[in-house]
mmCIF file of C-alpha atoms and ligand atoms in Angstrom:
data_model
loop_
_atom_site.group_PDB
_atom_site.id
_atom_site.type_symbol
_atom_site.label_atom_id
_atom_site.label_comp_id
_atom_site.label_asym_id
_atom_site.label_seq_id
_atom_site.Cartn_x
_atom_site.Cartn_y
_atom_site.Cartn_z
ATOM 1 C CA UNK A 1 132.824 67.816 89.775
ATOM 2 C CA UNK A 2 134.577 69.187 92.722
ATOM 3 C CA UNK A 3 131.602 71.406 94.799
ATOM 4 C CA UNK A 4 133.603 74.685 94.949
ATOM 5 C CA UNK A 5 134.789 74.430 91.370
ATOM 6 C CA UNK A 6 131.153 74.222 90.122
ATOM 7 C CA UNK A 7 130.323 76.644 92.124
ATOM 8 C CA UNK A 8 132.955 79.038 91.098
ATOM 9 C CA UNK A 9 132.302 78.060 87.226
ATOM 10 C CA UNK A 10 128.589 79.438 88.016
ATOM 11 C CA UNK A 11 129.762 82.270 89.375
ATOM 12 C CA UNK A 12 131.734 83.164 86.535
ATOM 13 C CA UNK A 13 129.210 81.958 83.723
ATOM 14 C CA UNK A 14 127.157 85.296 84.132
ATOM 15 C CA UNK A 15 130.056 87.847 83.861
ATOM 16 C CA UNK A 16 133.495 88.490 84.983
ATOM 17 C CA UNK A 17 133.520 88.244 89.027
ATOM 18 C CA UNK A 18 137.159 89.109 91.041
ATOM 19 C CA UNK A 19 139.492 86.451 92.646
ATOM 20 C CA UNK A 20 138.826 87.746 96.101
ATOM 21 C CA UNK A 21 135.188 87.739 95.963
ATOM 22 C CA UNK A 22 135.094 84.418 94.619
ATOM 23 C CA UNK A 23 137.257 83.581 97.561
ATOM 24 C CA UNK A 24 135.305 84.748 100.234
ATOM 25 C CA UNK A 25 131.578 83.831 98.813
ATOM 26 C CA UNK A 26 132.878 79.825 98.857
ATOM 27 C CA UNK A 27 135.328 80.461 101.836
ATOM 28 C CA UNK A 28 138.515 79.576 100.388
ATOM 29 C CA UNK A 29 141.795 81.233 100.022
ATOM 30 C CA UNK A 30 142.204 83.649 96.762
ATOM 31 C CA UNK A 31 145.746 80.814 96.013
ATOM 32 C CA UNK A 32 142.660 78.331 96.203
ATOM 33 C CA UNK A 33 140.667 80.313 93.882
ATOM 34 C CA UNK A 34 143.598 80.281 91.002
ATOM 35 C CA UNK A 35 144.360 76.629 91.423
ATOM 36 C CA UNK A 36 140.771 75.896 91.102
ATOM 37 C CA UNK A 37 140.652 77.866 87.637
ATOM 38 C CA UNK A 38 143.848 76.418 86.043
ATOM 39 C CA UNK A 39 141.930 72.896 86.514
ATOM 40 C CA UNK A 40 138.886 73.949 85.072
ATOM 41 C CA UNK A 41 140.929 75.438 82.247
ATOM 42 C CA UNK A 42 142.740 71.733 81.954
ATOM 43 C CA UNK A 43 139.325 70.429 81.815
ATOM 44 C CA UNK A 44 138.235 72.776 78.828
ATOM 45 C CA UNK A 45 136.939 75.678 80.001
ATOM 46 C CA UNK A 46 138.177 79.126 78.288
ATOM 47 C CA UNK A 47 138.235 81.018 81.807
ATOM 48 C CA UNK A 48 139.493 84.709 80.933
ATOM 49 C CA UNK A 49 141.117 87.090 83.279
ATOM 50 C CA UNK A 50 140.928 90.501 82.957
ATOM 51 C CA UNK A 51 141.105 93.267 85.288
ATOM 52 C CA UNK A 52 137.107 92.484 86.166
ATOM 53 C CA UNK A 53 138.143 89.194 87.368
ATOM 54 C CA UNK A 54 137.356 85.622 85.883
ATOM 55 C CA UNK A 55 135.136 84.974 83.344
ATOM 56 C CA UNK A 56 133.928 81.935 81.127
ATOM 57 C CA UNK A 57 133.736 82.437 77.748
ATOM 58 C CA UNK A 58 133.127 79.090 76.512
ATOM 59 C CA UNK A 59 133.164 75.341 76.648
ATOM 60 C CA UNK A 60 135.537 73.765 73.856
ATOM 61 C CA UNK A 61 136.036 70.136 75.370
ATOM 62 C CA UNK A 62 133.919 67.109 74.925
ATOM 63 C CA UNK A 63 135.206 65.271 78.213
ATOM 64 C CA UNK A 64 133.457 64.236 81.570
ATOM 65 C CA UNK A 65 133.033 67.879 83.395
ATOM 66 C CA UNK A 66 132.225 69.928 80.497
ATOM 67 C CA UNK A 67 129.407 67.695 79.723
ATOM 68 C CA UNK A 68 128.417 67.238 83.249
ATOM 69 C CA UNK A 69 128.856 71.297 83.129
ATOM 70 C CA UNK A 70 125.239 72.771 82.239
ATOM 71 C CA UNK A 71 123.479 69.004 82.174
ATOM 72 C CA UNK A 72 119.847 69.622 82.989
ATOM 73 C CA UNK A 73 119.529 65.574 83.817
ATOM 74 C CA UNK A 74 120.904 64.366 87.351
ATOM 75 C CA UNK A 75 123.474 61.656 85.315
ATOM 76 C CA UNK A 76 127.340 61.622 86.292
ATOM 77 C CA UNK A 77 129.702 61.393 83.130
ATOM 78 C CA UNK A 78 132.437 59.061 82.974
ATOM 79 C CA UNK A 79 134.327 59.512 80.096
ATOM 80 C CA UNK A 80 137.027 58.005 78.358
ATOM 81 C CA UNK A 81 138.812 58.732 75.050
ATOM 82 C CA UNK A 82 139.041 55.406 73.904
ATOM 83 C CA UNK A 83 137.333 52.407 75.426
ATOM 84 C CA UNK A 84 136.492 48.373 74.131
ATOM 85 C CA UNK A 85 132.919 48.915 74.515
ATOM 86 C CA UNK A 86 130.915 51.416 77.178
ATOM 87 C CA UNK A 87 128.386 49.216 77.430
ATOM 88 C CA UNK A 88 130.351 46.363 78.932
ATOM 89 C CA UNK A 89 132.073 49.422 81.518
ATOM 90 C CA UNK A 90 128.258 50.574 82.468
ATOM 91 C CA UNK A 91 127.877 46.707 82.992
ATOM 92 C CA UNK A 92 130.594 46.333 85.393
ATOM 93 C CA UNK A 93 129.195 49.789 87.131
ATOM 94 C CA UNK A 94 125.814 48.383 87.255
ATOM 95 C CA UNK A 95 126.861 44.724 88.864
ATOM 96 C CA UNK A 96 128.895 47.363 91.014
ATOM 97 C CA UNK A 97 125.339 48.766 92.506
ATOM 98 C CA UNK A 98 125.817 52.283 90.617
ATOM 99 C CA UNK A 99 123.180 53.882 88.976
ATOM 100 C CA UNK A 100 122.266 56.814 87.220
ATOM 101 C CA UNK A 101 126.201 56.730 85.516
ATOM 102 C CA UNK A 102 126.344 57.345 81.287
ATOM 103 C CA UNK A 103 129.698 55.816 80.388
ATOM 104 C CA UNK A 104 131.158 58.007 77.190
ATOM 105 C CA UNK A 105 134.132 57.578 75.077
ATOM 106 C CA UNK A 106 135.497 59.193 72.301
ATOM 107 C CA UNK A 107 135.738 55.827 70.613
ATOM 108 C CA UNK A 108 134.808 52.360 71.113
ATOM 109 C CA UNK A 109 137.111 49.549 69.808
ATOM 110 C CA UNK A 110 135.107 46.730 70.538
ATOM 111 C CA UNK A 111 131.821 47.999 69.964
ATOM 112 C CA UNK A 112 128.714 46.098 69.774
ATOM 113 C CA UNK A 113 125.620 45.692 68.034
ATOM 114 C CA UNK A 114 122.366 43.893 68.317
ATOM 115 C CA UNK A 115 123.509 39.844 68.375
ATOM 116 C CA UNK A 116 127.128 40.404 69.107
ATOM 117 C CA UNK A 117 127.326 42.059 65.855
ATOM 118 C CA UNK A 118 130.265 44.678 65.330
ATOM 119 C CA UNK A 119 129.164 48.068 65.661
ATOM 120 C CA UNK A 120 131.975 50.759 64.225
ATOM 121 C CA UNK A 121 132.530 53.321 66.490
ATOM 122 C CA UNK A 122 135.816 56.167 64.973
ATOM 123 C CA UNK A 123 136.248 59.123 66.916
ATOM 124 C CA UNK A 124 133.692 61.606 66.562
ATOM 125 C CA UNK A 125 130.664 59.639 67.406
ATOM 126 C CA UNK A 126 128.676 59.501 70.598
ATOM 127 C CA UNK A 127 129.192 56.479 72.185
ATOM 128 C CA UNK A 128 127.116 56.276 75.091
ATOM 129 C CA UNK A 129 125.820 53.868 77.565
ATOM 130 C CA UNK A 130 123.164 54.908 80.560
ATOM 131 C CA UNK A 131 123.069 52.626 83.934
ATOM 132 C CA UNK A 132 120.191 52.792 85.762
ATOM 133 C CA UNK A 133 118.131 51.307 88.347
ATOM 134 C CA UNK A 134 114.209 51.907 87.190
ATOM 135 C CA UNK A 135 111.339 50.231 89.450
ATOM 136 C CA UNK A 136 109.677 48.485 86.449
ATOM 137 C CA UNK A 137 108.804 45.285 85.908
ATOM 138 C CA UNK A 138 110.833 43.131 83.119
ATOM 139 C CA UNK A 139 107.930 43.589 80.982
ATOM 140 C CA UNK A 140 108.395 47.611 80.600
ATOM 141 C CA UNK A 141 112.440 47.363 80.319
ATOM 142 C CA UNK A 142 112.119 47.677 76.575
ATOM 143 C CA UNK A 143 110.243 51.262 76.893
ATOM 144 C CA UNK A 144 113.980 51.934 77.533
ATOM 145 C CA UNK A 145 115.087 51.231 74.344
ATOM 146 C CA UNK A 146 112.016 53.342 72.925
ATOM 147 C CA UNK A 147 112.881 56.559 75.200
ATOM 148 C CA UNK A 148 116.391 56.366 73.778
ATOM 149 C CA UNK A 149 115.335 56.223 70.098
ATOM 150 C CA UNK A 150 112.805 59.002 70.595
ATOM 151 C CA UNK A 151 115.207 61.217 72.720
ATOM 152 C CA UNK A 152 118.408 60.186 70.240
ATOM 153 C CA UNK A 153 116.028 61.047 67.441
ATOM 154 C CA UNK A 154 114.418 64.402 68.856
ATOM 155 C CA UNK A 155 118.322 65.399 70.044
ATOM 156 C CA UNK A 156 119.072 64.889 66.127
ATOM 157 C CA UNK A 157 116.045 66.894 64.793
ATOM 158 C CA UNK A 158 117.137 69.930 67.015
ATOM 159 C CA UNK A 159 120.444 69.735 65.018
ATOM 160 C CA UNK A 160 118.760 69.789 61.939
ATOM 161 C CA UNK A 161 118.747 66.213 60.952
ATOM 162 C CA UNK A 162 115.479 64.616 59.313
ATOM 163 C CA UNK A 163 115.901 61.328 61.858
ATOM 164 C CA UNK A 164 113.035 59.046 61.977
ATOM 165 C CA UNK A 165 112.854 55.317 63.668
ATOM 166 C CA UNK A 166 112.739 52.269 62.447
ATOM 167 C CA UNK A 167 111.467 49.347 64.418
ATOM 168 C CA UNK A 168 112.718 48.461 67.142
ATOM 169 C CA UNK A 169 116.139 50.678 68.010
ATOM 170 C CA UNK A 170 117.402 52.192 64.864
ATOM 171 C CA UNK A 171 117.414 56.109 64.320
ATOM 172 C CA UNK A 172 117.479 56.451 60.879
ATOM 173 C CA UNK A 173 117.242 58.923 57.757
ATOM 174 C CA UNK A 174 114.808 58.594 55.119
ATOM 175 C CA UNK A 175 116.416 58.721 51.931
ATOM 176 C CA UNK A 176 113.289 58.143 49.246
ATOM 177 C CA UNK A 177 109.328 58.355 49.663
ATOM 178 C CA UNK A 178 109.385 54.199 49.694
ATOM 179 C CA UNK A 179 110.520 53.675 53.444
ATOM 180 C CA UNK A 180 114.595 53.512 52.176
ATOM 181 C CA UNK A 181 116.823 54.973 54.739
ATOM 182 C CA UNK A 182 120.284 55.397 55.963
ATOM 183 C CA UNK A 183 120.971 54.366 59.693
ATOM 184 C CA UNK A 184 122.571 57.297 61.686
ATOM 185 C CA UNK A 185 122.327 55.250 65.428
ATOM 186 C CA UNK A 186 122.003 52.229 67.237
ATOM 187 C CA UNK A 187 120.375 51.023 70.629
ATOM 188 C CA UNK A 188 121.537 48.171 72.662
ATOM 189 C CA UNK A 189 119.960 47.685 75.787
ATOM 190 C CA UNK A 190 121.039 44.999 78.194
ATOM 191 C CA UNK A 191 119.462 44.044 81.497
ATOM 192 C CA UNK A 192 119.124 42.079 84.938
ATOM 193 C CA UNK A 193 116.229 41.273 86.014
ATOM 194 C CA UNK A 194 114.159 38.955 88.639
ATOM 195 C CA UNK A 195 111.009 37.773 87.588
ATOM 196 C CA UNK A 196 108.866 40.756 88.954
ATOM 197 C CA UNK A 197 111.559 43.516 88.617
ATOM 198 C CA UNK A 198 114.384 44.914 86.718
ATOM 199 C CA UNK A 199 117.604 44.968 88.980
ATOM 200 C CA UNK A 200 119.725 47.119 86.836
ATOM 201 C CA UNK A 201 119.529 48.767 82.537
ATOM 202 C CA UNK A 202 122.042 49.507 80.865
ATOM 203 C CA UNK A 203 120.690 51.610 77.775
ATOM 204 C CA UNK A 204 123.570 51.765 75.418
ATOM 205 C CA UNK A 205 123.351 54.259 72.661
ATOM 206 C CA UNK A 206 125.407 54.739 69.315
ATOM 207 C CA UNK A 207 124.994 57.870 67.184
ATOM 208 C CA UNK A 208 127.230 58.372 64.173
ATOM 209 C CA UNK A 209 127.813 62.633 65.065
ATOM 210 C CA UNK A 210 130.482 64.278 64.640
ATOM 211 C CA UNK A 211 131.840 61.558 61.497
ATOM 212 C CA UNK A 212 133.030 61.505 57.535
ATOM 213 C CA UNK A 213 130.358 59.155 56.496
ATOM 214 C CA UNK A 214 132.572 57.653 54.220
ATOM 215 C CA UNK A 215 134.343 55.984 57.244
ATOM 216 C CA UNK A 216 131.000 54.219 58.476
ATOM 217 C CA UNK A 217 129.623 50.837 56.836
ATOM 218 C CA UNK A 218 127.584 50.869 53.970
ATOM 219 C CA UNK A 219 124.196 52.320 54.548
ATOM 220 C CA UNK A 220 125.289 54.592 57.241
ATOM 221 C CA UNK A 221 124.921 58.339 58.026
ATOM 222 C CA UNK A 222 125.946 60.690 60.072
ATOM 223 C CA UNK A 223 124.639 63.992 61.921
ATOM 224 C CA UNK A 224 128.006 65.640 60.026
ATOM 225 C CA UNK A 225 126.880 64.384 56.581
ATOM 226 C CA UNK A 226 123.388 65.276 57.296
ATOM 227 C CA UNK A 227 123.298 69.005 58.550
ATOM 228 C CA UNK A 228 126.900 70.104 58.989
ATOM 229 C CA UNK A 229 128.739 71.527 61.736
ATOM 230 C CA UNK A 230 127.575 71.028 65.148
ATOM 231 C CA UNK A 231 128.274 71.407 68.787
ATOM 232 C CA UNK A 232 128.862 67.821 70.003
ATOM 233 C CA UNK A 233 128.830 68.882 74.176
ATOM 234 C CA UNK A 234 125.200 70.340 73.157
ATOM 235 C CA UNK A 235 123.914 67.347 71.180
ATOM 236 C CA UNK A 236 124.684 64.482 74.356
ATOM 237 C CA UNK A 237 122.972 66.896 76.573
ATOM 238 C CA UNK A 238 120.324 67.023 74.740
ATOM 239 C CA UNK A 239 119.960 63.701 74.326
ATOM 240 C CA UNK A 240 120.159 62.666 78.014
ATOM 241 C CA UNK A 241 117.880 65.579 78.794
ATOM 242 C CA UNK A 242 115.414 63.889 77.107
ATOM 243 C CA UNK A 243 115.850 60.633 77.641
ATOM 244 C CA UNK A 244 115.700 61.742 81.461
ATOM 245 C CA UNK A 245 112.175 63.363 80.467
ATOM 246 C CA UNK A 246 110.958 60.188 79.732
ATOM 247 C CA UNK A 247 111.939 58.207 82.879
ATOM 248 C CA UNK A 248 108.664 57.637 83.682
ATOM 249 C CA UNK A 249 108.136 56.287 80.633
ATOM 250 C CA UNK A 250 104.571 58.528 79.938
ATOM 251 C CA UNK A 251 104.107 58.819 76.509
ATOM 252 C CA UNK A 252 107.103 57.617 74.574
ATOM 253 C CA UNK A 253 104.544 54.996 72.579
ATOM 254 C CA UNK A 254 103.138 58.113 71.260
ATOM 255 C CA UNK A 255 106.131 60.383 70.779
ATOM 256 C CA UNK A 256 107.675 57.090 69.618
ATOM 257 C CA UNK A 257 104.291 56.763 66.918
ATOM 258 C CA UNK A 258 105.098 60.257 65.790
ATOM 259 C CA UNK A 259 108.502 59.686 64.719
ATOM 260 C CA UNK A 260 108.021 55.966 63.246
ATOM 261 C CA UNK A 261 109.303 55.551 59.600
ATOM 262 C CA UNK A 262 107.776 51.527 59.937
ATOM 263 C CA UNK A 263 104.615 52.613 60.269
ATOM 264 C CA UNK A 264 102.665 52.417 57.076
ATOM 265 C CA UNK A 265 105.780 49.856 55.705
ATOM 266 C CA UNK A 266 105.275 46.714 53.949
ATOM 267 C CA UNK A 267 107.973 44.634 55.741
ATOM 268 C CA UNK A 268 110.103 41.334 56.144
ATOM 269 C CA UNK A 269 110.734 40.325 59.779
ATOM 270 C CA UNK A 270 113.416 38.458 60.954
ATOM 271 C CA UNK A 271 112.390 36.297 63.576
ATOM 272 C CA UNK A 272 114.360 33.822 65.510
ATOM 273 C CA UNK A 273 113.217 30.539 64.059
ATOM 274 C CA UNK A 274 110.878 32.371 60.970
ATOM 275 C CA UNK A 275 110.511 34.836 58.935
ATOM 276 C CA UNK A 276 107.353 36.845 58.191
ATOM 277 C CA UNK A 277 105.968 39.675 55.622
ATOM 278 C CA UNK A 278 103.070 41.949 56.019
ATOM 279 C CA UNK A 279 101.615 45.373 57.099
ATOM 280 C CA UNK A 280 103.485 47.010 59.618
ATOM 281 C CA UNK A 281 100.223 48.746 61.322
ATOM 282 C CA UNK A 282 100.610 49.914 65.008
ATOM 283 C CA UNK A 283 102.978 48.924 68.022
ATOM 284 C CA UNK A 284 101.615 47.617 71.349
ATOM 285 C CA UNK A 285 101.925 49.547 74.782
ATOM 286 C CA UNK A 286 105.042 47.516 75.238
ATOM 287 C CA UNK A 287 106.717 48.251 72.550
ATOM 288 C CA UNK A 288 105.771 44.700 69.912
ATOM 289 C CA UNK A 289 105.103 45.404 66.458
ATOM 290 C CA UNK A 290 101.618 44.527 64.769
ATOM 291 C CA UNK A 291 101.680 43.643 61.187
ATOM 292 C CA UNK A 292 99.227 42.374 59.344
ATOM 293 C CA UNK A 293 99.657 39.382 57.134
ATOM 294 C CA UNK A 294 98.300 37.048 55.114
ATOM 295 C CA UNK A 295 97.160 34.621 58.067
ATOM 296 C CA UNK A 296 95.864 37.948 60.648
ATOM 297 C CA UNK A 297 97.236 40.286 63.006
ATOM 298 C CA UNK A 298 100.695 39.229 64.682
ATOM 299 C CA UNK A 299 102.434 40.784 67.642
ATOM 300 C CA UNK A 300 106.171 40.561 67.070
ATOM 301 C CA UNK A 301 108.752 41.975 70.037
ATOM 302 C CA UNK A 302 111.540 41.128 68.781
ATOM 303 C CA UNK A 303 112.969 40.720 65.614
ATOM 304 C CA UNK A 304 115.319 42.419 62.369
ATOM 305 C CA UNK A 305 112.875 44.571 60.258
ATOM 306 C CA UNK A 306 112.797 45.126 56.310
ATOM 307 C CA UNK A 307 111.446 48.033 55.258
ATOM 308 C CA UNK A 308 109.974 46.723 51.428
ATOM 309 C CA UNK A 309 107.453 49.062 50.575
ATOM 310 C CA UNK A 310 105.300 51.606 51.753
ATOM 311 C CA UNK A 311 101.826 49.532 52.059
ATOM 312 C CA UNK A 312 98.617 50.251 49.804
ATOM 313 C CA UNK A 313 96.362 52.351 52.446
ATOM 314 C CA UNK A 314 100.209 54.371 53.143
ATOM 315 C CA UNK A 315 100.027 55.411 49.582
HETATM 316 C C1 BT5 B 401 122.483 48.258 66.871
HETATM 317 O O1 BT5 B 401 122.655 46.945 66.607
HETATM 318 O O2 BT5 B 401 122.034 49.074 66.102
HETATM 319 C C2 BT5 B 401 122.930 48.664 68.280
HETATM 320 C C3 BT5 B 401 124.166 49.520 68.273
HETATM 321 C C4 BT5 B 401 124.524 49.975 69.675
HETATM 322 C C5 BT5 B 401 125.846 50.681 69.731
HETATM 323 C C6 BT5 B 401 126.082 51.324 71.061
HETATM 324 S S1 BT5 B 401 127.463 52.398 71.050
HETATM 325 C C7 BT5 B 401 127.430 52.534 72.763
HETATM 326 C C8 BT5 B 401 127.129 51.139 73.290
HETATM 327 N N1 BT5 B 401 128.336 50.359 73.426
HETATM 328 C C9 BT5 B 401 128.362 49.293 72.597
HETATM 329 O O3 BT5 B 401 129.286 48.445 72.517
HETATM 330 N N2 BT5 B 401 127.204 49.274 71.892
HETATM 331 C C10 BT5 B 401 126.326 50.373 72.236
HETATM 332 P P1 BT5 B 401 122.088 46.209 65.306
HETATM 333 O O4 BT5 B 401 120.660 46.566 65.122
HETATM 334 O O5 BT5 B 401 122.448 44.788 65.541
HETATM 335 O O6 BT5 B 401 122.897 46.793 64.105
HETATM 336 C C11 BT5 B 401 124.235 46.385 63.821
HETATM 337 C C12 BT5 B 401 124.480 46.524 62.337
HETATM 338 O O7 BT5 B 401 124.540 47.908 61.966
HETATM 339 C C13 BT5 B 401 125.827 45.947 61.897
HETATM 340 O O8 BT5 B 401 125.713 44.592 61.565
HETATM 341 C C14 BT5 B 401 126.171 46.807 60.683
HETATM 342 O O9 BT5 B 401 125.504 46.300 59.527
HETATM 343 C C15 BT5 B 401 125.537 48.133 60.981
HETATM 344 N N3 BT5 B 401 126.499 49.096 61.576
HETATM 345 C C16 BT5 B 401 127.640 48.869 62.255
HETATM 346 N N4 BT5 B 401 128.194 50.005 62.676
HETATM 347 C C17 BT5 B 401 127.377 51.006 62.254
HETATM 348 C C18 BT5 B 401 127.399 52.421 62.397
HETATM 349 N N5 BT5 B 401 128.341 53.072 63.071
HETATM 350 N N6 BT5 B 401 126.376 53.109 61.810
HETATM 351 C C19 BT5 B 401 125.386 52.506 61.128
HETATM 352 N N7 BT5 B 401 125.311 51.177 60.973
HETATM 353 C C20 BT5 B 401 126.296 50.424 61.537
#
């Protein structure tokens, strides 16, 4: 956002200020002043006059600078009301050397899962993908994909959703005692990387929000369903808040343990060229699950989980 129109907007957050001394603190002309409010009210923001001067009263968009507006996370919003797929935008961004960018739309026609699966994406949801530039090795990139579960997950709690993870990337809702669930978001993260370090991320993140459930696939939630009415603006702040929190990547195993519905899960794992059942029992600094089967402990990073049962010591 334009530097005089953000500071003006925080000028005018804490109470009605006039034209002219908004003028004069950020050295502009008073005409200045009023142009600079009637674009700030095109971007969303209810600016009232009165005879004290300007004041904001509120935020009603869900657009680039109202998110940007009041983001405690140094990340640059582009946003677009209807897009293929943000994650192959934040691609294009990243190969273009940017970083720190989240690429949002309104809705995503192309969007994509895990696999090149289809991921459904109506207006309403947050559709969001993160470029960045960390100074990990290849190794860690997956933490990525951890910090976005925990902070999509934590962002959903705080709006009064029960959202738990499932192994690896899903945010999901428990719907029975047995390790059932509904799936309120997705995480697809895509990299380039050398052999010693990551060159860009793009953490792409899909959270069914602001949705009639009915319109999602089978199996599906969303925050709506789940806890009602909810400010949209506030959620995606929250969520790249804390996603930001965990840049360094310090404790997200653990947060990540905390919040783990696989834990304590009899399950079936997909793998690439097998398949394989046993006790899901911890996950590994870098993110692989352990389960227990019949033939010892296996480290699996990546793979489709089954939740089957909760397993006997779980009970
Ligand atoms: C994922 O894949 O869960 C990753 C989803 C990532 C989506 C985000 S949105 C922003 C960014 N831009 C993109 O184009 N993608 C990312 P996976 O684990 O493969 O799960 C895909 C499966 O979930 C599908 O095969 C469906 O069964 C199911 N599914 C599709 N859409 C869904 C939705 N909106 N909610 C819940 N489940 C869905």
């Amino acid at each position: 956002m334009n530097e005089t129109r953000r500071s003006i907007l925080e000028a005018i957050a804490d109470g009605p200020v006039p034209g002219p001394e908004l003028a004069e603190s950020n050295g502009v002309s008073r005409a200045a002043v009023w142009k600079h409010v009637e674009e700030l009210r095109e971007a969303g923001f209810e600016v009232e006059s009165g005879p004290r001067g300007y004041e904001l009263v509120g935020v009603a968009e869900y657009n680039g600078p109202a998110i940007e507006y009041g983001l405690e996370a140094p990340f640059s919003i582009e946003y677009h009301e209807s897009i293929g797929s943000t994650n192959d935008r934040a691609r294009e961004l990243a190969t273009d050397g940017e970083t720190d960018v989240v690429v949002l739309a309104g809705e995503q026609t192309g969007g994509r899962g895990r696999l090149e699966r289809e991921w459904s994406s109506p207006a309403g949801g947050v559709w969001a993908s993160v470029v960045y530039r960390p100074d990990v090795p290849p190794a860690r990139a997956p933490l990525f994909t951890f910090a976005a579960a925990v902070a999509t997950a934590n962002a959903a709690r705080e709006a009064g959703v029960d959202a738990r993870i499932k192994w690896p990337n899903d945010v999901v809702v428990p719907v029975d005692d047995e390790g059932g669930y509904e799936k309120l978001a997705g995480i697809l993260t895509e990299m380039e990387a050398e052999t010693d370090r990551v060159e860009w991320l793009v953490v792409g993140i899909g959270v069914n929000a602001d949705i009639d459930a009915e319109t999602l696939p089978a199996g599906a939630t969303s925050i709506r369903e789940q806890a009602g009415a909810f400010d949209r603006r506030v959620f995606v702040q929250r969520l790249l808040e804390q996603f930001h929190a965990q840049r360094d990547l310090e404790g997200v195993i653990d947060d990540w343990r905390d919040l783990a519905l696989t834990l304590g899960q009899r399950v079936r794992l997909e793998l690439p060229e097998d398949v394989l059942e046993g006790d899901a029992v911890d996950v590994t600094a870098t993110g692989a699950l352990v389960v227990e089967t019949a033939d010892g402990l296996e480290e699996i990073s990546a793979g489709d989980c089954e939740h089957l049962r909760p397993t006997e010591s779980g009970r």
